[in-house]
XYZ file of C-alpha atoms in Angstrom:
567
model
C 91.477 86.566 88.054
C 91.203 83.913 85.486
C 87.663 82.975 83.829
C 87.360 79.939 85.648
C 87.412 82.045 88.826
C 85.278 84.852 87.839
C 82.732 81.974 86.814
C 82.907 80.655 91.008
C 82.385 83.740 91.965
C 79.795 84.403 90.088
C 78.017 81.462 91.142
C 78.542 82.153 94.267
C 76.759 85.414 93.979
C 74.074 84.297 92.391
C 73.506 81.671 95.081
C 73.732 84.123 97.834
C 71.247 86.210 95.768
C 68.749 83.372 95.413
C 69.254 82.609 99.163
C 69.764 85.784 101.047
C 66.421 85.760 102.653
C 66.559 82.210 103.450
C 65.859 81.864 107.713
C 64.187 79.161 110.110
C 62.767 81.218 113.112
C 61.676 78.617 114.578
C 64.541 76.448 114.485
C 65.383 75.208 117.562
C 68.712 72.513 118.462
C 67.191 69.675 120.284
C 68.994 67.047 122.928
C 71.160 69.489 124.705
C 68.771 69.929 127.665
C 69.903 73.573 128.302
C 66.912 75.828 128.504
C 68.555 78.636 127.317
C 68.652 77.156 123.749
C 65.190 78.322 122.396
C 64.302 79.280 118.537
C 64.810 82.886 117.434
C 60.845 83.598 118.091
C 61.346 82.220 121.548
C 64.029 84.358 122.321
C 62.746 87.453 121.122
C 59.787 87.339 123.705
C 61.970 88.487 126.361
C 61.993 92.044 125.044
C 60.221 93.913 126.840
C 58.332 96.875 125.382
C 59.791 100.322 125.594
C 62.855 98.672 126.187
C 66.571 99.640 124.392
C 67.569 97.405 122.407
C 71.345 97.388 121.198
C 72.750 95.087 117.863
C 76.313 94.426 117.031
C 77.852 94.095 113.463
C 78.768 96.416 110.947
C 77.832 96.604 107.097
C 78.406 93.361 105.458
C 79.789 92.215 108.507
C 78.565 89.577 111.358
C 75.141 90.512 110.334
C 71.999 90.178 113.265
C 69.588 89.184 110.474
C 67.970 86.385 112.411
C 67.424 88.975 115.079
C 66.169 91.493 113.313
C 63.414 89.063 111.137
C 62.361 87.721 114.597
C 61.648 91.261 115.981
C 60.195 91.900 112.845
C 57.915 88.801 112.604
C 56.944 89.056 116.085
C 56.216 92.728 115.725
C 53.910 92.067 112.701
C 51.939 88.718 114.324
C 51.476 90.237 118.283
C 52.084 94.022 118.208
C 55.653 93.600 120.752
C 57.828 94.011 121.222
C 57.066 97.310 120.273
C 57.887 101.092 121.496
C 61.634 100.348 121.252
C 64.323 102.782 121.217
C 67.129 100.776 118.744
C 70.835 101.739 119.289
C 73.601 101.042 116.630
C 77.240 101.807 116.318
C 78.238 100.843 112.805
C 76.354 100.958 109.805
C 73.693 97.987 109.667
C 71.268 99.065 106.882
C 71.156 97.445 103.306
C 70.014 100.970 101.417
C 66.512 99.281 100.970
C 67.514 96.650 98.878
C 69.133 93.652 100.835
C 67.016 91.993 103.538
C 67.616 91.025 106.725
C 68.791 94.470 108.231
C 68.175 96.806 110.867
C 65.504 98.086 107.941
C 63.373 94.890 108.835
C 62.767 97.138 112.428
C 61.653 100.087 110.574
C 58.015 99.149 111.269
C 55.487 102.420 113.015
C 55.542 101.702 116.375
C 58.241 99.303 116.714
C 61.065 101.394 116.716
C 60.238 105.036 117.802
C 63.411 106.129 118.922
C 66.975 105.342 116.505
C 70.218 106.403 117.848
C 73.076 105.694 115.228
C 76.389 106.660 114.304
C 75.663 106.355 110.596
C 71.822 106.455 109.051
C 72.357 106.606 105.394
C 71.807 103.019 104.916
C 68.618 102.580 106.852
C 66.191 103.963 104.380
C 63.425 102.643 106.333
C 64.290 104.618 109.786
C 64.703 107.948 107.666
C 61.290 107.249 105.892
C 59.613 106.939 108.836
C 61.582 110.209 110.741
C 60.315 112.005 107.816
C 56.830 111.297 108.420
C 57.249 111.936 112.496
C 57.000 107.998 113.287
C 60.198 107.725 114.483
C 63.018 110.100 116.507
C 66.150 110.228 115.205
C 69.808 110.355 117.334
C 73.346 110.399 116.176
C 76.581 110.445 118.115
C 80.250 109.412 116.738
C 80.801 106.005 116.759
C 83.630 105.910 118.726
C 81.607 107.904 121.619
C 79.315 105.372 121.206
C 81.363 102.549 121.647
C 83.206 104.069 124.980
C 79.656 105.017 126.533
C 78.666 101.489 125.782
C 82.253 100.119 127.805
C 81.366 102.643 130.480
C 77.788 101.156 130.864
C 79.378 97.816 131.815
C 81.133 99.914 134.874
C 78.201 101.920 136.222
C 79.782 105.073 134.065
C 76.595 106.560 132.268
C 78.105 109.475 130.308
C 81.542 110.723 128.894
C 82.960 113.753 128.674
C 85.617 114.042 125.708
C 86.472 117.385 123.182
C 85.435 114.966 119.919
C 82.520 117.173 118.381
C 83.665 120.278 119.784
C 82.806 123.473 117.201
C 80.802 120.927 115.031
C 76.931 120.150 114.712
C 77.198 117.956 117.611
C 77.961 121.013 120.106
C 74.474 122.259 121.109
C 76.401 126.122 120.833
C 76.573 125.511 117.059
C 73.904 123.021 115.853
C 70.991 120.461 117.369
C 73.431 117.976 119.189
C 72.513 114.507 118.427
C 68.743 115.685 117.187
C 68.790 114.731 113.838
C 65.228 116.617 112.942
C 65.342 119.511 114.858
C 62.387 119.991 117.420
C 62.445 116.325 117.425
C 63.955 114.817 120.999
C 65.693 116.320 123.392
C 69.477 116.064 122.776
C 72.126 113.325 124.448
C 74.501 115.941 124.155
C 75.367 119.058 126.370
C 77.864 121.304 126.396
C 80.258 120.877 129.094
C 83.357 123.749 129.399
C 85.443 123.186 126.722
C 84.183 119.710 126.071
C 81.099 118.101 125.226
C 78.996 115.457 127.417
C 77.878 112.688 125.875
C 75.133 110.088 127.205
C 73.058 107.038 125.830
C 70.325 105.094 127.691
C 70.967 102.596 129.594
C 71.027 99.086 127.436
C 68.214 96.779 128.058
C 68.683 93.972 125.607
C 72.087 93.538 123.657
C 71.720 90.777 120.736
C 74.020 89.697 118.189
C 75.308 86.594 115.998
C 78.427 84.780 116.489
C 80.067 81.654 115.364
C 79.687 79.041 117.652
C 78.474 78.104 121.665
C 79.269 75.020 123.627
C 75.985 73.275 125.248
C 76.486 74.896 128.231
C 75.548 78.193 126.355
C 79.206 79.345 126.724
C 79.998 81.313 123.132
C 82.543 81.375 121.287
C 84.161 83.995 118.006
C 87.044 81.971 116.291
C 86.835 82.384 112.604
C 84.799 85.533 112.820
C 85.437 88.649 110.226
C 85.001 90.821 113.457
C 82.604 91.110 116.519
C 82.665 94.837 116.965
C 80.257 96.131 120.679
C 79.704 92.258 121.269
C 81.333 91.982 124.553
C 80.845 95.471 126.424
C 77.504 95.152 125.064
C 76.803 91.836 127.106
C 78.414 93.160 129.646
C 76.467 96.884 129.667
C 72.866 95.148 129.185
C 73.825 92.826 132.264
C 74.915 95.569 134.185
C 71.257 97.160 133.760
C 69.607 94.071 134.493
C 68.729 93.126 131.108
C 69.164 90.277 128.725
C 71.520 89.109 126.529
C 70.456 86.957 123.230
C 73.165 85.626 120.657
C 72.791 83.693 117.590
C 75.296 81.152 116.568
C 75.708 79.077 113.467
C 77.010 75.642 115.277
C 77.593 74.538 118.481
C 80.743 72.892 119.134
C 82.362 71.159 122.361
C 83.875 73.074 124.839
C 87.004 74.933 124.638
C 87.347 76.653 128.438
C 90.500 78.715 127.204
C 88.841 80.149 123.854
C 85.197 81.473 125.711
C 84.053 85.043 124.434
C 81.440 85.017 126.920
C 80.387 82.813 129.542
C 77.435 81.037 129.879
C 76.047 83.017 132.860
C 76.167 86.236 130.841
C 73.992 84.604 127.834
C 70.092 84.554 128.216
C 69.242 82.820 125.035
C 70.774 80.832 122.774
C 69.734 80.891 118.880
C 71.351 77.888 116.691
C 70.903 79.788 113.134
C 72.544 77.527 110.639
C 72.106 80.434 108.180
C 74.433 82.596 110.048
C 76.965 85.132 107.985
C 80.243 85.696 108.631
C 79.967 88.470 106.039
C 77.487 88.604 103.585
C 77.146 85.892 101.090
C 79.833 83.973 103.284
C 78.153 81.085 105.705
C 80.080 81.283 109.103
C 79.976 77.620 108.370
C 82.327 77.852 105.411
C 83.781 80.862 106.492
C 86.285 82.825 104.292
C 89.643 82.393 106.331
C 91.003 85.441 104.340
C 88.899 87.789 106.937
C 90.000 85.889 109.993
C 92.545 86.715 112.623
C 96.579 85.907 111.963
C 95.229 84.695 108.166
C 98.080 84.473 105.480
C 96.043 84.391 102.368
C 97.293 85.207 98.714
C 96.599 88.878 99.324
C 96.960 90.047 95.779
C 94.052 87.156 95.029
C 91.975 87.593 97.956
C 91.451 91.524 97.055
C 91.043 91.129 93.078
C 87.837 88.295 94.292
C 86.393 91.503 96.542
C 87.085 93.996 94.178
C 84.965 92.106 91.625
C 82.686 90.799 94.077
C 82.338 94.769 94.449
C 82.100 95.586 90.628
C 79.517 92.900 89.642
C 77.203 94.020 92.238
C 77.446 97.333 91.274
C 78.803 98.584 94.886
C 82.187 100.237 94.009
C 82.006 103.458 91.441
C 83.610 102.636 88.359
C 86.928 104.780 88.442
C 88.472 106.437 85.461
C 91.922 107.781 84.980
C 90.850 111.348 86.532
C 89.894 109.403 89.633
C 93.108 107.876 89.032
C 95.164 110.781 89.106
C 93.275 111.920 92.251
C 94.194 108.228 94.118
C 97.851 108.838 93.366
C 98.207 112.383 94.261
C 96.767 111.626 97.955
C 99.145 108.169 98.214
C 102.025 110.478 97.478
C 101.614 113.401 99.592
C 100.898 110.393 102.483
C 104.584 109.545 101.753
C 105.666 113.141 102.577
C 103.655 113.969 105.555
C 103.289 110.319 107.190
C 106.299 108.296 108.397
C 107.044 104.563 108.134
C 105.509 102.408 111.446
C 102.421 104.849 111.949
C 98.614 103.444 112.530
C 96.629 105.040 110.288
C 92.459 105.080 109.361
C 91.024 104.582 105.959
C 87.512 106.040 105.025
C 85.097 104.396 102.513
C 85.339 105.176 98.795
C 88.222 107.377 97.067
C 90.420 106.765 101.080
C 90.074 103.213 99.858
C 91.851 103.830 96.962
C 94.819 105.658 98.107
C 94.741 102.229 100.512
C 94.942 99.897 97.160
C 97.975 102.634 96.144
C 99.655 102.717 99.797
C 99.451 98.281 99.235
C 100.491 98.254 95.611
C 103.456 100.550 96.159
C 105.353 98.193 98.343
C 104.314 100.053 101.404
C 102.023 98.107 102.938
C 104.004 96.226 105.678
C 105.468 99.845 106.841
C 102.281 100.908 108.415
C 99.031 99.320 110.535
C 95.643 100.198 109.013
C 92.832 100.052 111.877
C 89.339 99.860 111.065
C 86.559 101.085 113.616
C 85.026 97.400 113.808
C 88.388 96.439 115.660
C 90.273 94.960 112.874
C 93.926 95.952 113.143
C 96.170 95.301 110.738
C 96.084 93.735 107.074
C 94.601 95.569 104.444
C 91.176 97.089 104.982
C 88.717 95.453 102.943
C 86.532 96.972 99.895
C 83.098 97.844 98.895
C 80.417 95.918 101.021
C 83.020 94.313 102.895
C 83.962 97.184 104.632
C 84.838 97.251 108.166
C 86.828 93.579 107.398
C 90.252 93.411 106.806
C 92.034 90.733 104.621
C 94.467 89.052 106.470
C 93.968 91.033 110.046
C 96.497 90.813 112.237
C 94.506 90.983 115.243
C 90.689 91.509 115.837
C 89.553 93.269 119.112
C 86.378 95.153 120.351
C 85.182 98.836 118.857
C 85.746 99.972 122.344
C 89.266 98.834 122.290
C 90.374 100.116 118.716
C 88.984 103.563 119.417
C 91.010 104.025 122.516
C 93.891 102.703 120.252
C 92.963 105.623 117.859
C 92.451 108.271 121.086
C 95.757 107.210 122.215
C 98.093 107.197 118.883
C 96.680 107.803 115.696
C 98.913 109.257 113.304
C 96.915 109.686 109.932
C 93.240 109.397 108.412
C 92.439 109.013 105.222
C 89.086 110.493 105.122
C 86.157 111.464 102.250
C 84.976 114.667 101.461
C 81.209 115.883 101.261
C 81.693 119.849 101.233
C 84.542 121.948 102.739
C 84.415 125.308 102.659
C 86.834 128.517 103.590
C 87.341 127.621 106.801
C 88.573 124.346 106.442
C 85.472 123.070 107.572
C 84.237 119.807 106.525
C 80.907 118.569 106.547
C 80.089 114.583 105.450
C 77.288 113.604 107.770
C 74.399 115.639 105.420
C 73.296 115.394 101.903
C 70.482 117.987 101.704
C 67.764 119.034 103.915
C 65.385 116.461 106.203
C 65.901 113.038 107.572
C 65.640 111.837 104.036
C 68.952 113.337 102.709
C 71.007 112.533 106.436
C 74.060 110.263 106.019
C 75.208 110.311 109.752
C 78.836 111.112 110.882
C 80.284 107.615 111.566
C 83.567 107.703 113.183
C 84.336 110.704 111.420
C 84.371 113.395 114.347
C 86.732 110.654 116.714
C 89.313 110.209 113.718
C 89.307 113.925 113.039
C 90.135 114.551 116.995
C 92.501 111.484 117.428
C 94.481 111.658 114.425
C 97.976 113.997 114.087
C 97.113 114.227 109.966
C 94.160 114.380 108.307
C 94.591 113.745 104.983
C 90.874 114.482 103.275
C 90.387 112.902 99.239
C 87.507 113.988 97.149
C 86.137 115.057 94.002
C 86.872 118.760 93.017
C 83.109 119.276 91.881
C 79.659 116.887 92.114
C 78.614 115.881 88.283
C 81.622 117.749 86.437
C 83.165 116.062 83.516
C 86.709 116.008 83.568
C 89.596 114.077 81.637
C 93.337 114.206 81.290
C 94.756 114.788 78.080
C 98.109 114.497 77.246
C 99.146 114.622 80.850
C 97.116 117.803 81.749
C 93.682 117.834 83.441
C 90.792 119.540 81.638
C 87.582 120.612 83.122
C 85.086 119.772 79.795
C 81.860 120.850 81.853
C 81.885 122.372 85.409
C 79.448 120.352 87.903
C 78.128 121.657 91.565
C 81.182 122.970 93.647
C 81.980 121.172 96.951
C 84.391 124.165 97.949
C 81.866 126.460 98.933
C 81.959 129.576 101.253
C 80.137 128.208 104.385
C 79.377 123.776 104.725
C 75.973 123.415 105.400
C 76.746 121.075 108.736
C 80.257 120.979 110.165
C 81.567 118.000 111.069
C 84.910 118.911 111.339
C 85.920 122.125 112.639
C 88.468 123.798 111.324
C 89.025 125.900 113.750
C 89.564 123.428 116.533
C 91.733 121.467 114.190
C 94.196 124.717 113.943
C 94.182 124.917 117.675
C 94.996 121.443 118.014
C 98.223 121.868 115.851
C 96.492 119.158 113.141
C 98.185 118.431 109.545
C 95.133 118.862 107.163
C 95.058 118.633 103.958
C 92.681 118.182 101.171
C 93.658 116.504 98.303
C 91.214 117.286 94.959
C 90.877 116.894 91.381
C 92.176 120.256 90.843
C 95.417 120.105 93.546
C 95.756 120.011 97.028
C 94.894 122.648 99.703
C 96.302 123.223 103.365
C 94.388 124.502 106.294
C 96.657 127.301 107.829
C 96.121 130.183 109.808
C 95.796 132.110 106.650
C 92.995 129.985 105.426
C 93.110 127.370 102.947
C 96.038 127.605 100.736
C 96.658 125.963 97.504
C 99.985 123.854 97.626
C 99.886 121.576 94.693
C 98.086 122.413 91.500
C 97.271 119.913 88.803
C 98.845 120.012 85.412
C 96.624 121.888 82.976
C 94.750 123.917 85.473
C 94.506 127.552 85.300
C 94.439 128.903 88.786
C 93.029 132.369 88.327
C 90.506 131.002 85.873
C 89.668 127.448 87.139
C 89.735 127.831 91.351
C 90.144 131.368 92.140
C 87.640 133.132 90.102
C 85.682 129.978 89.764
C 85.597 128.481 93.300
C 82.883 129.983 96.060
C 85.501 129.139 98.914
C 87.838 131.444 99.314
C 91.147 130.464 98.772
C 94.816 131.221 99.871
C 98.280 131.608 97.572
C 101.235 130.565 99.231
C 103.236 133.556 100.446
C 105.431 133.859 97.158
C 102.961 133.368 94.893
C 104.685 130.182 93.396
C 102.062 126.952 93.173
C 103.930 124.070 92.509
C 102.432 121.613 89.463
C 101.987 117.963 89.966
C 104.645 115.880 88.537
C 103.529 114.237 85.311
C 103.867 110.726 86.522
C 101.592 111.141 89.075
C 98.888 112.531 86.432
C 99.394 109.734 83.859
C 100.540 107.086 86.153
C 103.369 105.908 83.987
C 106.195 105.502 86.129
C 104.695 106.573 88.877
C 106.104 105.178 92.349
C 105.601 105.323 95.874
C 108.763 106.116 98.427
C 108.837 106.821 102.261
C 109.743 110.624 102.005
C 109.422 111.325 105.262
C 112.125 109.828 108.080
């Protein structure tokens, strides 16, 4: 990017900053004569209390703000609604800091029961679970998504082997209880699988782009509309309602209608509507839209410093690096060219950048758990986009797509221990340190190889010198003997047949019958010294003894390459 284009984006984040909390509740489009248009205030007094409520979006992403400041406001003025058990599939918080989230529901008494697929971003649903205000659920998000597509068919639970041998198996942890003691779990064990149910959805709301005045709406030009439609269609199953916000309303297209009319209970014009965040659905970005064609080398450097000047992507150094390109090139030897594959948050996104840089972009078809599918998943807080998508379906839809052929995952790494056991969904102990396991336990079950990326130790200074790595200061291990939650199992994994490796600072270990073995060591690294004698997880030679060390370009990056080394 040039300066003149760092200085417009720039300005355009300060403007967003200055304007985020910007809303008109009581905005209301007059002259279309359509009851069902009503302001945002309106709308949210047909929420019942006690009821379960349901929003759509994910991060950054097709945002319910005005929804969640009109429960909020409402809440505050009358007392209702209030008693409300709040379902999510995606992430929706802002950490604390950005208004306009699920957070603004995080109120005593509003909300006393939260079922989510990921938590760590709603600060104020932990704070209150920590003081006993508020129950706390979890279930992966693709589970989620399917019992919310079953709802719309009279199907009330699922039965599925995702979350077998982990937390969410009632014979080895609490289920979906996030504080023990707290709730009685949606999971059970059934035989060899697990059964997995949600209550029945009484109010589904949501933004997106546009309706008709007949209250038909409509999603062209959105970044993605995730639970949106089997949502509608679950809450009007139940008898419930359906609100949607929409930024415009535009004449009627009868070949381009998301939902009808007679599925739609209220109608909220929001001229403050997001496409993503920062990003006005009415001057929507067209990079994030379906069958785009954008300057993809531009369009990701103006989200990568969108990312780096509000402080949302960890600055990487050359260790980090180093770590990127040894997981992109062991993808080239264990994944083959035309395979769909998953991409994680943080270091996965890297090996992503990597997988695009190297030329091998076009080869594969990144998926995202929003529904995006195809183009190259977005950064940062724009997570769960995808610049230049080539299509843009339902979270129902792209998790059966997963269930049904997923070849890799690029996944993170909290703590893995000796049996190849991964846990990511918990920081420390109580509701404070939870993060939630995402979609984590449905790509670990769907996909044929799991290729895991992390960070050898937590707070451990490390550099490369002269093409080796050296460890200056050891930190807190994340190979440890036992995880403190599972969930992956590693166990089920090996039954399953899986590919999984984990790809670290220090090398990269295979789970095997044997236990985890050490396949690739870094340059530099002394294996008796550094992992073996050093490392609580117990860890595996190969048979003869012989590691083999990380080819130099792939430390230093100089003349490093990707190549398709699998046919």
């Amino acid at each position: 990017m040039n300066a003149l284009e760092k200085l417009d984006v720039l300005a355009h984040i300060l403007k967003w900053r200055l304007t985020w909390n910007r809303k008109d509740l009581n905005f209301k489009t007059d002259g279309l004569g359509n009851p069902k248009f009503m302001s945002a205030l309106e709308a949210v007094r047909l929420i019942p209390d006690g009821a379960t409520t349901f929003s759509c979006g994910m991060a950054a992403n097709a945002p319910a703000k005005v929804w969640f400041w009109a429960i909020a406001q409402s809440y505050r003025e009358t007392g209702h609604p209030r008693g409300l058990t709040h379902v999510i599939v995606g992430a929706q918080g802002g950490r604390g800091r950005v208004p306009g989230t699920v957070e603004e529901l995080g109120r005593a008494g509003c909300v006393v029961r939260f079922i989510a697929g990921h938590h760590e971003t709603v600060k104020s649903m932990l704070h209150l679970a920590d003081q006993g205000e508020v129950e706390l659920h979890t279930l992966p998000q693709g589970i989620e998504a399917l019992l919310i597509e079953g709802q719309a068919r009279g199907i009330y639970t699922l039965e599925s082997e995702t979350g077998v041998g982990t937390f969410l198996d009632p014979r080895v942890g609490h289920g979906s209880v996030v504080v023990p003691g707290k709730g009685s779990s949606l999971i059970e064990a059934a035989g060899p699988k697990l059964r997995y149910r949600l209550p029945k959805l009484d109010v589904a709301f949501f933004i997106a782009p546009a309706a008709d005045a007949e209250g038909n709406i409509y999603i062209h030009n959105c970044a993605l509309y995730t639970e949106s439609h089997e949502a509608a269609r679950a809450a009007k199953a139940n008898g419930g309602k359906v609100l949607v916000s929409v930024a415009e309303v535009i004449e009627k297209r009868p070949h381009d209608i998301f939902l009808p009319a007679d599925t739609v209970d209220a109608v909220v014009v929001h001229p403050y509507n997001e496409q993503t965040n920062s990003v006005p659905q009415k001057r929507y970005w067209k990079m994030f839209t379906e069958g785009a064609d954008e300057d993809l080398d531009k369009s990701m450097a103006k989200l990568r410093y969108i990312n780096r000047v509000l402080g949302i992507t960890p600055k990487r150094g050359p260790v980090d690096d180093a770590l990127a390109r040894l997981a992109a090139d062991l993808f080239t030897r264990q994944v083959r060219k035309c395979s769909n594959i998953i991409v994680g948050v943080g270091l996965p996104e890297e090996v992503s950048r990597l997988i695009y840089e190297g030329g091998l972009f076009k080869d594969v078809t990144f998926m995202s758990e929003t529904g995006v599918v195809g183009g190259l998943p977005a950064p940062g807080v724009f997570f769960g986009a995808a610049v230049n998508p080539k299509e843009i379906i339902s979270s129902a839809q792209v998790f059966h797509l997963c269930y049904e052929h997923l070849d890799a995952a690029i996944l993170g790494i909290l703590e893995a221990d000796s049996q190849g056991n991964l846990n990511v969904s918990r920081r420390g102990d109580g509701p404070l340190n939870y993060v939630g396991p995402g979609g984590f336990p449905d790509f670990c079950a769907a996909a044929d190889t799991i290729i895991f990326v992390g960070s050898w130790m937590a707070h451990a200074r490390m550099q490369i010198v002269d093409g080796r790595l050296a460890i200056a200061k050891p930190g807190q291990h994340k190979f440890i003997a036992q995880v403190s939650e599972i969930t992956m199992s590693g166990a089920q994994a090996l039954a399953k047949k899986k590919n999984v490796f984990y790809v670290t600072n220090v090398g990269i270990f295979q789970l095997t019958a044997r236990g985890m073995v050490l396949i690739e060591v870094m340059p530099g690294i002394d294996i008796r010294k550094d992992i073996l004698d050093a490392c609580p997880m117990r860890v595996v030679l190969p048979d003869n003894g012989e590691v083999p060390v990380t080819e130099n370009a792939i430390v230093t990056g100089r003349g490093f390459e990707l190549r398709w080394r699998k046919l």
